[in-house]
Each structure stands twice: as C-alpha cells, then as structure tokens.
Amino acid sequence: MAAHQERKLAEERKHQNMQNDTKTSQGQWGRAWEVDWFSLASILFLLMFAPLIVYYFIMSCDQYQCSLTDPLLDLLTGKKHLSDIWNRTPMLTYRAAAIYSLWVTFQVFLYVSIPDFCHKFLPGYVGGVQEGAVTPAGVVNKYEINGLQAWIITHVLWFAHASCFHFFSPTIIFDNWIPFLWCANILGYAVSTFAMIKGYFFPTNAKDCKITGNFFYDYMMGIEFNPRIGKWFDFKLFFNGRPGIVAWTLINLSFAAKQQELYGEVTNSMILVNVLQGIYVLDFFWNEAWYLKTMDICHDHFGWYLGWGDCVWLPYLYTLQGLYLVYHPVQLRTDYALGILMCGLLGYYIFRMTNHQKDLFRRTNGNCRIWGKKPEYIECSYTSVDGTKYYSKLMTSGFWGWARHFNYTGDLMGSLAYCLACGFEHVLPYFYVIYMTILLTHRCIRDEHRCSSKYGKDWRCYTAVVPYRLLPGVF
Ligand code: NDP
C-alpha cells in the first residue's frame, strides 16, 4: 500500500515535470563514467589480492590455528615454502562441488519458484511483489520479496536433516570449508564474467548501462545496473541476499556444532556470535523490501565487486569469528559476556532505528512523527537521464540530525561486539570490524559524492545543517 502510494506520488511529480526542459548528461548520478588512476590502481589491487586475502585468512586457521603472522614468518625465514602450504590445502572435491551446486540451485528455486506467503500471516512484514527505487534512466523495477521465507524453509530443512533425521552432520559446512571456497570462487567469477558479457551484448535495460571502456573497471564495478534473466531473476537481489546471507547463520551453526563435537560444549562466546549475527541476518530478511532502497540496489552496478564479493568475501570473511572460536574456544566471564551483548544490541538498535526513521520519512513523504515530533527536512531536487525533474527531501531530525550516517555507526558497534566476543589473543577475529570501518567510511564518502552530484546545492545546505558523518563532534 505504502509502495503504491509512493509510486503514485512519483508518477504525479513526473507528470508535473514532463515539460521540464532541463537536459542532463546521461548518468548524472550512479557510478563513474571516467576512471581516474587511483580508482584503477585500487581496482587492480583488489582484483589481484582480494582472493588471496580470503585464502590467507582461511588457510591461517586451517594450518596455523588462526595466527596471521606465523605463515608469513615461516615463509620469510624459509622454514616453509609456498608449495608446502599449498600442498596441505584441501582441494576441490566432487562431493563439495555436488553439495555446493545443490545449495545454489535450491536457493535459486526458492527465489524464483515460491511466491512469498510470509506477508500473508506475519503482521508488519512487507513481502511479495514490491517496487524498487527510480533508476538513473527513470525505470522502476518490480521485485519478488521472499527472502524471509527462503531463510525459514532453509533453516527448517537444515534442522530436520542435520538434527532429526541425521541425513548429514551439522558440521558438514566446517568439514568442507576450504573445498567450498573453491566452489564459491568458481561461482563468483562465473557470474561476474557472465554479467559483463550480458552487459555488452544483451543488457536488460541499455539506458541503465555504463561502459567506461576500461576493461578492469567495467569488470569490477559492473556495466548493467539491474541485470535480470526473465522477469524476476534479479542478479543483485539474489546474489546480495542469497546464497551468502542465508548461509551466514547456517555457517555459524555448523561452527557451533564443530565446537560441540571437538570439546563437548558450545562456549558462551560462540552463542553470542550466533545470536548477534543471527539477529543481523534476520533483520536483513525482515527488511528485504527496505533493502531495495539501499545503496547496493539503488546505486551500484552489478560486477565482480558484488558478484564475487557476495559469493566469496561475505560468507568467508563475515563468519571469521565463528571459525576462530572453533580453533580457540573462549569461555567469557558472565559480566563481560553481558557487556558484549549490550554493546551488540545497542548497536543493532541504533542501526535499525536510524534506517527505520529514513524509511518511514521517505515512505510517508515526511508526513510522520520522529521521536514524537514532525520531522524537519530540507527540500531538494534532481534530474534523471530523460530530463525529468524529481523532488525529494533530506531529513535533518531524529538520528539523521545527529550525523549523516548514524546507521553506519550502529552497524560498527554491532561489528565490534562480534569481535570482542573472541577475546584478545589474536587479531584475526578483529578483521571484521576493521574491514567494516574502512568499508563504511569509504561508503560515506562514495555516497556523499553521489548525493552531492545528484542534489547539488541542496546537498550543500544539508551538510551545513548536519555537519558530521559518523560521530557527532568527531567525524
Ligand atoms: P543509507 O541507508 O544511509 O542510504 C543512503 C541514501 O539515503 C543516500 O544515498 C540518499 O539517497 C538517502 N539519504 C541520505 N541522507 C538522507 C536524509 N537525511 N534523509 C533522507 N534520505 C537520505 O546507506 P546504505 O544503503 O549504504 O546502507 C544501508 C544499511 O546497510 C546501513 O545501515 C549500513 O550500515 C548497512 N550496510 C551493511 C553492510 C554490510 O556489509 N554489513 C554493507 C553496506 C551497508 P537518495 O538518493 O534516495 O536521496
């Protein structure tokens, strides 16, 4: 209903402004049309080293008890050669390939074949067919939102097969962790390469494509905005959410099962990681319709960054805490565990409430109450590829009056909590919060650059009213 109203409003505004004669260059906002040397260097670095970084982390756990320095020291002192490490690395197996293929096929099946039924009985849940945001070419895509249902079905089947019928062991994911890494890489590269070829030869919407002519940049950042196969199989929504995020909670459960098998108990730190990350994953699926309005879907094109990142980077590096705890079971003091729980829940609350405030504000076009008051905002406008002028609003009250990206601040607090649960013996589990800090700071800058070119002087007015990005008074 809300989406319908929003669409109606957008159409009315579009009509009102049809005569607007402002001609804009194609792609006034969205990813770059030209590649500067710094972006190119960063992209080449990531293309070359990101797969190695993932391998290094996972191998360190497998062969060096999660020490990040010991493999380097062994190599530098000549105690080990690269070939020694490689020869001890588990290779791709038919069994792993079969399980992984089955997993992805099953997630595709759940995504395209079962229309959402959760919204019919879960009050407040928005599922079924929903509309995304207006693309730079002025297109509004429809999406089948059924991620929560896919998550529930997958987990019910997991518990039934792993715990009741003992069809497979719940440690199956841990036991095949490195063979699955090869499968995930094959899928990540295959889907990114396919997306590039598709973008060149048979794009879903040619007007929303961007080709810089630089092969590496186009491969990394993607050509097509919303590649699709058929009417419903949307690459961005599928790969962002499933198979990686559905798998996240299963991976953690498998790590907990491994702890139980190895030590006869599951530590409170492992339970904390499972619970806090479980809340984050469930939140993602509960709010999948809202996710259509976030940067990944609204602004990023689909290339290696999203394709490989969703298949490999996310499931392997976001789950490092659980993996670490299999090798180093940490039993936390109760007061310390409670402190971490509080930090995680507070971070989650800030993250969710900030996102909710913006969503409510945008859905109601500012006709709502934020912290019991009418929201304050700045009127702004932007122009799409076809020259149509649109109007929008930037909220300056609630959490959005504290900082321009307070949702990221909450996210970072949650990330810190997962890492703290692992104690202080090794740096490896802290990779997540370090990475998220870099990612979200970079995202702030990327988003602000985009908003600035989209809204022009209106954006400058907004930043004058809300001067800080993440932490009021600091940054
Ligand atoms: P936001 O949800 O903050 O969306 C940014 C967009 O919101 C802007 O581009 C602009 O879009 C609009 N906007 C900005 N300021 C205002 C305002 N004051 N009032 C109204 N609208 C505004 O960012 P993301 O999409 O990056 O992130 C969404 C969530 O996902 C965040 O909570 C983040 O922490 C999380 N996230 C998690 C990641 C992970 O790996 N765990 C990775 C990335 C994000 P418009 O053009 O519509 O004006």
Coordinates of C-alpha atoms and ligand atoms in Angstrom, one line a residue:
M1 CA 0.0 0.0 0.0
A2 CA 2.8 2.4 1.0
A3 CA 4.8 1.4 -2.1
H4 CA 1.7 2.0 -4.2
Q5 CA 1.2 5.5 -2.8
E6 CA 4.9 6.3 -3.2
R7 CA 4.7 5.2 -6.9
K8 CA 1.6 7.3 -7.4
L9 CA 3.3 10.3 -5.9
A10 CA 6.4 9.8 -8.1
E11 CA 4.2 9.5 -11.2
E12 CA 2.3 12.6 -10.3
R13 CA 5.6 14.5 -9.9
K14 CA 6.9 13.0 -13.1
H15 CA 3.8 14.3 -14.9
Q16 CA 4.1 17.7 -13.4
N17 CA 7.6 18.0 -14.6
M18 CA 7.3 16.3 -18.0
Q19 CA 7.7 19.7 -19.7
N20 CA 10.8 20.4 -17.8
D21 CA 13.3 21.2 -20.5
T22 CA 16.5 20.6 -18.4
K23 CA 18.7 18.4 -20.4
T24 CA 21.1 16.4 -18.3
S25 CA 24.0 14.3 -19.4
Q26 CA 23.4 10.6 -19.1
G27 CA 24.1 9.3 -15.6
Q28 CA 24.1 12.4 -13.6
W29 CA 24.4 10.1 -10.6
G30 CA 25.5 6.5 -10.2
R31 CA 28.9 5.0 -10.7
A32 CA 31.7 6.9 -12.6
W33 CA 31.8 7.3 -16.4
E34 CA 35.5 8.0 -16.3
V35 CA 38.3 6.2 -14.4
D36 CA 41.0 8.1 -12.6
W37 CA 44.3 6.4 -11.9
F38 CA 43.6 6.0 -8.2
S39 CA 40.4 4.1 -8.8
L40 CA 42.1 1.9 -11.4
A41 CA 45.0 1.1 -9.1
S42 CA 42.6 0.2 -6.3
I43 CA 40.6 -2.0 -8.6
L44 CA 43.7 -3.8 -9.9
F45 CA 44.9 -4.3 -6.4
L46 CA 41.5 -5.8 -5.3
L47 CA 41.2 -8.0 -8.3
M48 CA 44.6 -9.4 -7.7
F49 CA 44.7 -9.6 -3.9
A50 CA 41.2 -10.0 -2.6
P51 CA 41.0 -13.7 -3.4
L52 CA 44.5 -14.2 -1.9
I53 CA 43.4 -12.3 1.3
V54 CA 40.4 -14.7 1.7
Y55 CA 42.6 -17.7 1.1
Y56 CA 45.3 -16.4 3.5
F57 CA 42.7 -16.0 6.4
I58 CA 41.1 -19.4 5.9
M59 CA 44.4 -21.2 5.4
S60 CA 45.8 -19.5 8.6
C61 CA 43.0 -21.0 10.6
D62 CA 43.3 -24.4 8.9
Q63 CA 47.1 -24.7 9.2
Y64 CA 48.2 -22.1 11.8
Q65 CA 45.5 -22.0 14.5
C66 CA 44.3 -18.6 13.1
S67 CA 47.6 -16.9 13.5
L68 CA 48.1 -14.3 10.8
T69 CA 51.8 -13.8 11.4
D70 CA 53.1 -17.4 11.7
P71 CA 52.6 -18.3 8.0
L72 CA 54.4 -15.1 7.0
L73 CA 57.2 -15.8 9.4
D74 CA 57.5 -19.4 8.2
L75 CA 57.8 -18.2 4.6
L76 CA 60.2 -15.3 5.4
T77 CA 62.5 -17.5 7.4
G78 CA 62.5 -20.2 4.8
K79 CA 61.0 -22.8 7.3
K80 CA 58.2 -23.4 4.8
H81 CA 57.8 -22.8 1.0
L82 CA 54.6 -21.6 -0.6
S83 CA 54.3 -25.1 -2.1
D84 CA 54.3 -26.7 1.4
I85 CA 51.3 -24.5 2.4
W86 CA 49.6 -25.2 -0.9
N87 CA 50.2 -28.9 -0.7
R88 CA 48.5 -29.0 2.7
T89 CA 45.4 -27.1 1.4
P90 CA 42.4 -29.3 0.8
M91 CA 41.5 -29.3 -2.9
L92 CA 38.1 -29.2 -4.6
T93 CA 36.2 -32.5 -4.3
Y94 CA 33.3 -33.9 -6.2
R95 CA 31.4 -34.1 -3.0
A96 CA 31.9 -30.4 -2.2
A97 CA 31.0 -29.4 -5.7
A98 CA 27.9 -31.5 -5.6
I99 CA 26.7 -30.1 -2.3
Y100 CA 27.5 -26.5 -3.3
S101 CA 25.7 -26.9 -6.6
L102 CA 22.7 -28.3 -4.8
W103 CA 22.8 -25.4 -2.4
V104 CA 22.8 -22.7 -5.0
T105 CA 20.2 -24.5 -7.2
F106 CA 18.0 -24.8 -4.2
Q107 CA 18.3 -21.1 -3.4
V108 CA 17.5 -20.2 -7.0
F109 CA 14.5 -22.5 -6.8
L110 CA 13.3 -20.8 -3.5
Y111 CA 13.8 -17.4 -5.1
V112 CA 12.1 -17.8 -8.4
S113 CA 9.5 -20.6 -7.8
I114 CA 7.8 -19.9 -4.5
P115 CA 5.9 -16.6 -4.3
D116 CA 6.0 -15.1 -0.8
F117 CA 3.5 -16.3 1.7
C118 CA 5.0 -14.8 4.9
H119 CA 3.4 -11.4 4.4
K120 CA 0.0 -13.1 4.5
F121 CA 0.4 -14.1 8.1
L122 CA 3.2 -12.1 9.6
P123 CA 1.9 -8.7 10.8
G124 CA 4.1 -5.8 9.8
Y125 CA 6.2 -7.9 7.4
V126 CA 6.4 -6.4 3.8
G127 CA 6.9 -9.2 1.3
G128 CA 5.5 -10.3 -2.1
V129 CA 5.9 -8.0 -5.2
Q130 CA 7.5 -4.7 -4.3
E131 CA 8.9 -1.8 -6.3
G132 CA 12.5 -0.6 -6.2
A133 CA 13.7 3.0 -6.4
V134 CA 13.8 5.0 -9.6
T135 CA 16.9 4.1 -11.6
P136 CA 19.0 6.9 -13.3
A137 CA 17.2 6.0 -16.5
G138 CA 13.8 6.6 -14.8
V139 CA 12.9 2.9 -14.6
V140 CA 11.1 1.4 -11.5
N141 CA 11.7 -2.4 -11.3
K142 CA 9.5 -4.8 -9.5
Y143 CA 10.9 -7.4 -7.2
E144 CA 9.5 -10.6 -5.6
I145 CA 10.5 -10.2 -1.9
N146 CA 10.6 -13.7 -0.5
G147 CA 13.9 -13.9 1.3
L148 CA 12.5 -14.4 4.8
Q149 CA 10.5 -17.4 3.5
A150 CA 13.6 -18.8 1.8
W151 CA 15.6 -18.4 5.1
I152 CA 12.8 -20.1 7.2
I153 CA 12.4 -23.0 4.7
T154 CA 16.2 -23.5 4.5
H155 CA 16.7 -23.5 8.3
V156 CA 13.7 -25.8 9.0
L157 CA 15.2 -28.3 6.4
W158 CA 18.6 -27.9 7.9
F159 CA 17.4 -28.7 11.4
A160 CA 15.3 -31.6 10.2
H161 CA 18.1 -33.2 8.2
A162 CA 21.0 -32.4 10.5
S163 CA 19.4 -32.9 13.9
C164 CA 16.3 -35.1 13.5
F165 CA 16.9 -37.5 10.5
H166 CA 20.7 -37.3 10.7
F167 CA 20.8 -37.2 6.9
F168 CA 24.1 -35.2 7.1
S169 CA 26.2 -33.9 10.0
P170 CA 25.6 -30.3 11.2
T171 CA 29.4 -29.9 10.9
I172 CA 29.2 -30.5 7.1
I173 CA 29.9 -26.9 6.3
F174 CA 33.0 -26.7 8.6
D175 CA 34.3 -30.0 7.3
N176 CA 34.2 -28.9 3.7
W177 CA 35.1 -25.2 4.3
I178 CA 38.1 -25.0 2.0
P179 CA 36.6 -27.2 -0.8
F180 CA 33.5 -24.9 -0.7
L181 CA 35.9 -21.9 -1.0
W182 CA 36.9 -23.2 -4.5
C183 CA 33.3 -23.7 -5.4
A184 CA 32.3 -20.2 -4.2
N185 CA 35.2 -18.7 -6.3
I186 CA 34.1 -20.5 -9.4
L187 CA 30.6 -19.2 -9.0
G188 CA 31.8 -15.7 -8.2
Y189 CA 34.0 -15.4 -11.2
A190 CA 31.4 -17.2 -13.5
V191 CA 28.6 -14.8 -12.5
S192 CA 30.7 -11.7 -12.8
T193 CA 32.0 -12.7 -16.2
F194 CA 28.6 -13.6 -17.4
A195 CA 27.3 -10.2 -16.1
M196 CA 30.0 -8.4 -18.1
I197 CA 29.2 -10.3 -21.3
K198 CA 25.5 -9.8 -20.8
G199 CA 26.0 -6.1 -20.2
Y200 CA 27.8 -5.7 -23.5
F201 CA 25.6 -8.0 -25.7
F202 CA 22.2 -8.3 -24.2
P203 CA 21.5 -5.9 -21.3
T204 CA 18.2 -5.9 -19.6
N205 CA 18.0 -2.1 -19.8
A206 CA 20.6 -0.5 -22.1
K207 CA 19.9 3.0 -20.8
D208 CA 21.0 2.0 -17.3
C209 CA 24.3 0.5 -18.5
K210 CA 27.6 2.3 -18.0
I211 CA 30.7 1.4 -20.1
T212 CA 33.9 3.3 -19.3
G213 CA 35.9 1.4 -21.9
N214 CA 38.3 0.3 -19.2
F215 CA 38.0 -3.4 -19.1
F216 CA 39.1 -3.8 -15.4
Y217 CA 36.9 -1.0 -14.1
D218 CA 33.9 -2.3 -16.0
Y219 CA 34.6 -5.9 -14.9
M220 CA 34.9 -4.8 -11.2
M221 CA 32.2 -2.2 -10.9
G222 CA 29.8 -3.7 -13.5
I223 CA 28.1 -2.5 -16.6
E224 CA 24.5 -3.3 -16.0
F225 CA 22.6 -1.6 -13.3
N226 CA 19.9 -4.3 -12.8
P227 CA 20.8 -7.4 -14.8
R228 CA 17.9 -9.8 -14.9
I229 CA 17.1 -13.1 -16.5
G230 CA 13.4 -13.3 -17.4
K231 CA 11.0 -11.1 -15.5
W232 CA 12.0 -12.0 -11.9
F233 CA 15.5 -13.3 -11.6
D234 CA 17.3 -10.2 -10.4
F235 CA 21.1 -10.7 -10.1
K236 CA 21.6 -8.0 -7.4
L237 CA 18.8 -9.1 -5.1
F238 CA 19.6 -12.8 -5.5
F239 CA 23.4 -12.6 -5.0
N240 CA 23.3 -9.9 -2.3
G241 CA 20.8 -11.8 -0.2
R242 CA 21.1 -15.5 -1.1
P243 CA 23.1 -17.7 -1.2
G244 CA 25.5 -15.7 1.1
I245 CA 23.3 -14.2 3.8
V246 CA 21.0 -17.2 4.1
A247 CA 24.2 -19.3 4.5
W248 CA 25.6 -17.0 7.2
T249 CA 23.5 -18.3 10.0
L250 CA 23.9 -21.9 8.8
I251 CA 27.7 -21.5 8.7
N252 CA 27.7 -20.2 12.3
L253 CA 25.5 -23.1 13.4
S254 CA 27.9 -25.5 11.7
F255 CA 30.8 -23.9 13.6
A256 CA 28.9 -24.3 16.9
A257 CA 28.3 -27.9 16.1
K258 CA 32.0 -28.4 15.5
Q259 CA 32.8 -26.9 18.9
Q260 CA 30.4 -29.3 20.4
E261 CA 32.0 -32.2 18.6
L262 CA 35.5 -31.2 19.5
Y263 CA 35.2 -30.0 23.1
G264 CA 31.9 -31.5 24.2
E265 CA 30.4 -28.0 24.8
V266 CA 29.4 -24.8 23.0
T267 CA 31.1 -21.7 24.6
N268 CA 29.1 -18.6 25.6
S269 CA 31.2 -16.6 23.1
M270 CA 30.0 -18.9 20.2
I271 CA 26.4 -18.5 21.4
L272 CA 26.9 -14.7 21.5
V273 CA 28.3 -14.6 17.9
N274 CA 25.4 -16.9 16.7
V275 CA 22.8 -14.8 18.4
L276 CA 24.1 -11.3 17.5
Q277 CA 24.8 -12.3 13.9
G278 CA 21.5 -14.2 13.7
I279 CA 19.7 -11.0 14.6
Y280 CA 21.5 -9.1 11.9
V281 CA 20.7 -11.7 9.3
L282 CA 17.0 -12.0 10.3
D283 CA 16.8 -8.2 10.3
F284 CA 18.1 -8.2 6.7
F285 CA 15.4 -10.6 5.6
W286 CA 12.6 -9.0 7.6
N287 CA 13.5 -5.7 5.9
E288 CA 14.3 -7.1 2.5
A289 CA 11.8 -4.7 0.9
W290 CA 13.5 -1.7 2.6
Y291 CA 16.8 -3.1 1.3
L292 CA 15.6 -2.2 -2.3
K293 CA 16.2 1.4 -1.4
T294 CA 19.7 1.0 -0.1
M295 CA 22.9 1.8 -2.0
D296 CA 23.7 -1.7 -3.2
I297 CA 20.4 -1.9 -5.1
C298 CA 19.9 1.8 -5.8
H299 CA 23.3 2.8 -7.0
D300 CA 25.8 0.0 -7.5
H301 CA 26.1 -1.7 -10.9
F302 CA 26.5 -5.5 -10.9
G303 CA 30.1 -6.6 -11.5
W304 CA 32.8 -8.5 -9.7
Y305 CA 32.5 -6.3 -6.7
L306 CA 29.0 -7.5 -5.9
G307 CA 29.1 -10.9 -7.8
W308 CA 32.4 -12.3 -6.4
G309 CA 32.0 -10.3 -3.1
D310 CA 28.6 -11.9 -2.4
C311 CA 29.8 -15.4 -3.2
V312 CA 33.2 -15.4 -1.5
W313 CA 34.1 -12.3 0.5
L314 CA 30.9 -12.2 2.5
P315 CA 30.4 -15.8 3.5
Y316 CA 34.1 -16.4 4.2
L317 CA 35.2 -13.2 6.0
Y318 CA 32.0 -12.2 7.8
T319 CA 32.0 -15.5 9.6
L320 CA 35.6 -15.4 10.8
Q321 CA 34.6 -15.1 14.5
G322 CA 32.7 -18.4 14.5
L323 CA 35.6 -20.1 12.6
Y324 CA 38.1 -18.7 15.1
L325 CA 36.1 -19.9 18.0
V326 CA 36.3 -23.5 16.7
Y327 CA 40.1 -23.3 16.9
H328 CA 40.1 -21.2 20.1
P329 CA 37.1 -21.9 22.3
V330 CA 36.7 -18.8 24.5
Q331 CA 34.5 -19.0 27.6
L332 CA 33.8 -15.4 28.7
R333 CA 33.2 -14.1 32.2
T334 CA 29.4 -13.6 32.6
D335 CA 29.7 -9.8 33.2
Y336 CA 31.9 -9.4 30.2
A337 CA 29.6 -11.5 28.0
L338 CA 26.6 -9.4 29.2
G339 CA 28.6 -6.2 28.3
I340 CA 29.2 -7.5 24.8
L341 CA 25.6 -8.5 24.4
M342 CA 24.5 -4.9 25.5
C343 CA 27.0 -3.4 23.0
G344 CA 25.7 -5.6 20.2
L345 CA 22.1 -5.0 21.0
L346 CA 22.6 -1.2 21.4
G347 CA 24.4 -1.1 18.0
Y348 CA 21.6 -3.1 16.4
Y349 CA 19.0 -0.7 17.9
I350 CA 20.8 2.4 16.5
F351 CA 21.3 0.7 13.1
R352 CA 17.7 -0.4 12.9
M353 CA 16.1 2.8 14.2
T354 CA 18.1 5.1 12.0
N355 CA 17.3 3.0 8.9
H356 CA 13.6 2.9 10.1
Q357 CA 13.4 6.6 10.5
K358 CA 14.6 7.3 7.0
D359 CA 12.3 4.6 5.6
L360 CA 9.3 6.0 7.4
F361 CA 10.1 9.5 6.4
R362 CA 10.6 8.7 2.7
R363 CA 7.5 6.4 2.6
T364 CA 5.2 9.0 4.1
N365 CA 6.8 11.9 2.2
G366 CA 7.6 13.5 5.6
N367 CA 4.1 13.1 7.0
C368 CA 5.0 11.1 10.0
R369 CA 6.4 11.6 13.6
I370 CA 10.0 11.1 14.5
W371 CA 10.6 10.9 18.3
G372 CA 7.1 12.3 18.8
K373 CA 7.6 15.3 16.5
K374 CA 7.0 16.2 12.9
P375 CA 10.4 15.6 11.1
E376 CA 12.5 18.5 10.0
Y377 CA 13.9 18.4 6.5
I378 CA 15.4 20.2 3.5
E379 CA 13.6 20.1 0.2
C380 CA 15.8 19.0 -2.7
S381 CA 15.5 18.1 -6.4
Y382 CA 17.4 16.1 -9.0
T383 CA 17.1 15.3 -12.7
S384 CA 17.0 11.9 -14.4
V385 CA 18.6 10.9 -17.7
D386 CA 15.4 11.8 -19.7
G387 CA 15.5 15.3 -18.3
T388 CA 12.6 14.8 -15.9
K389 CA 12.9 16.7 -12.6
Y390 CA 12.1 14.9 -9.4
Y391 CA 11.7 16.3 -5.9
S392 CA 12.8 14.7 -2.7
K393 CA 13.5 15.5 1.0
L394 CA 16.5 15.1 3.2
M395 CA 15.6 14.6 6.9
T396 CA 17.5 16.7 9.5
S397 CA 15.9 15.4 12.7
G398 CA 15.9 12.2 14.7
F399 CA 19.2 10.2 14.3
W400 CA 19.6 11.9 10.9
G401 CA 20.1 15.2 12.7
W402 CA 22.9 13.7 14.8
A403 CA 25.1 12.6 11.9
R404 CA 24.6 12.0 8.2
H405 CA 25.3 8.2 8.5
F406 CA 24.4 7.3 12.1
N407 CA 23.1 3.9 10.8
Y408 CA 26.7 3.0 9.9
T409 CA 27.7 4.0 13.5
G410 CA 25.2 1.5 14.9
D411 CA 26.4 -1.1 12.4
L412 CA 30.0 -0.6 13.6
M413 CA 29.1 -1.0 17.2
G414 CA 27.4 -4.3 16.4
S415 CA 30.5 -5.4 14.4
L416 CA 32.8 -4.6 17.3
A417 CA 30.6 -6.7 19.6
Y418 CA 31.1 -9.8 17.5
C419 CA 34.8 -9.3 17.6
L420 CA 35.1 -8.6 21.3
A421 CA 33.4 -12.0 21.9
C422 CA 36.6 -13.7 20.7
G423 CA 38.8 -12.2 23.4
F424 CA 42.2 -10.6 22.7
E425 CA 44.5 -13.4 21.9
H426 CA 44.6 -13.0 18.1
V427 CA 43.9 -10.2 15.6
L428 CA 42.2 -12.4 13.0
P429 CA 38.6 -12.1 14.5
Y430 CA 39.0 -8.3 14.6
F431 CA 39.4 -8.2 10.8
Y432 CA 35.6 -7.8 10.5
V433 CA 35.4 -4.5 12.5
I434 CA 38.5 -3.1 10.8
Y435 CA 37.1 -4.0 7.4
M436 CA 33.6 -2.6 8.2
T437 CA 35.2 0.7 9.4
I438 CA 37.1 1.0 6.1
L439 CA 34.1 -0.1 4.1
L440 CA 31.5 2.2 5.7
T441 CA 33.9 5.2 5.8
H442 CA 34.5 4.7 2.1
R443 CA 30.8 4.2 1.6
C444 CA 30.1 7.5 3.4
I445 CA 32.5 9.3 1.0
R446 CA 31.1 7.5 -2.1
D447 CA 27.5 8.1 -1.1
E448 CA 28.2 11.8 -0.3
H449 CA 30.0 12.2 -3.6
R450 CA 27.0 10.7 -5.4
C451 CA 24.4 12.8 -3.4
S452 CA 26.4 15.9 -4.0
S453 CA 26.3 15.4 -7.8
K454 CA 22.7 14.3 -7.6
Y455 CA 21.3 17.2 -5.4
G456 CA 23.9 19.9 -6.0
K457 CA 23.4 23.0 -3.8
D458 CA 20.6 21.3 -1.9
W459 CA 23.1 18.8 -0.6
R460 CA 25.5 21.5 0.5
C461 CA 22.6 23.1 2.5
Y462 CA 22.0 19.7 4.1
T463 CA 25.7 19.2 5.1
A464 CA 25.7 22.7 6.7
V465 CA 22.7 21.7 8.9
V466 CA 24.1 18.2 9.7
P467 CA 27.9 18.7 9.6
Y468 CA 29.1 15.3 10.9
R469 CA 29.2 12.0 9.1
L470 CA 29.5 9.2 11.7
L471 CA 30.2 10.6 15.2
P472 CA 28.7 14.0 16.3
G473 CA 31.6 16.3 17.1
V474 CA 34.3 14.0 15.9
F475 CA 33.9 12.9 12.2
Ligands
NDP1 P1 21.7 4.5 3.6 O1 20.6 3.7 4.0 O2 22.2 5.5 4.7 O3 21.3 5.3 2.3 C1 22.0 6.4 1.8 C2 21.0 7.1 0.9 O4 19.9 7.6 1.7 C3 21.6 8.3 0.3 O5 22.2 7.9 -0.9 C4 20.3 9.1 0.0 O6 19.6 8.5 -1.1 C5 19.5 8.9 1.2 N1 19.7 9.8 2.3 C6 20.9 10.3 2.8 N2 20.7 11.2 3.7 C7 19.3 11.3 3.9 C8 18.5 12.0 4.8 N3 19.0 12.8 5.7 N4 17.1 11.9 4.7 C9 16.6 11.0 3.8 N5 17.4 10.3 2.9 C10 18.7 10.4 3.0 O7 23.0 3.8 3.2 P2 23.3 2.3 2.6 O8 22.4 2.0 1.6 O9 24.8 2.4 2.3 O10 23.2 1.4 3.9 C11 22.0 0.8 4.3 C12 22.3 0.0 5.6 O11 23.1 -1.2 5.2 C13 23.2 0.8 6.6 O12 22.6 0.6 7.9 C14 24.5 0.1 6.6 O13 25.1 0.1 7.8 C15 24.2 -1.3 6.1 N6 25.3 -1.9 5.3 C16 25.8 -3.1 5.7 C17 26.9 -3.6 5.0 C18 27.5 -4.9 5.4 O14 28.3 -5.4 4.7 N7 27.1 -5.5 6.6 C19 27.4 -3.1 3.8 C20 26.7 -1.8 3.4 C21 25.7 -1.3 4.2 P3 18.6 9.3 -2.1 O15 19.3 9.3 -3.4 O16 17.4 8.4 -2.1 O17 18.4 10.6 -1.5

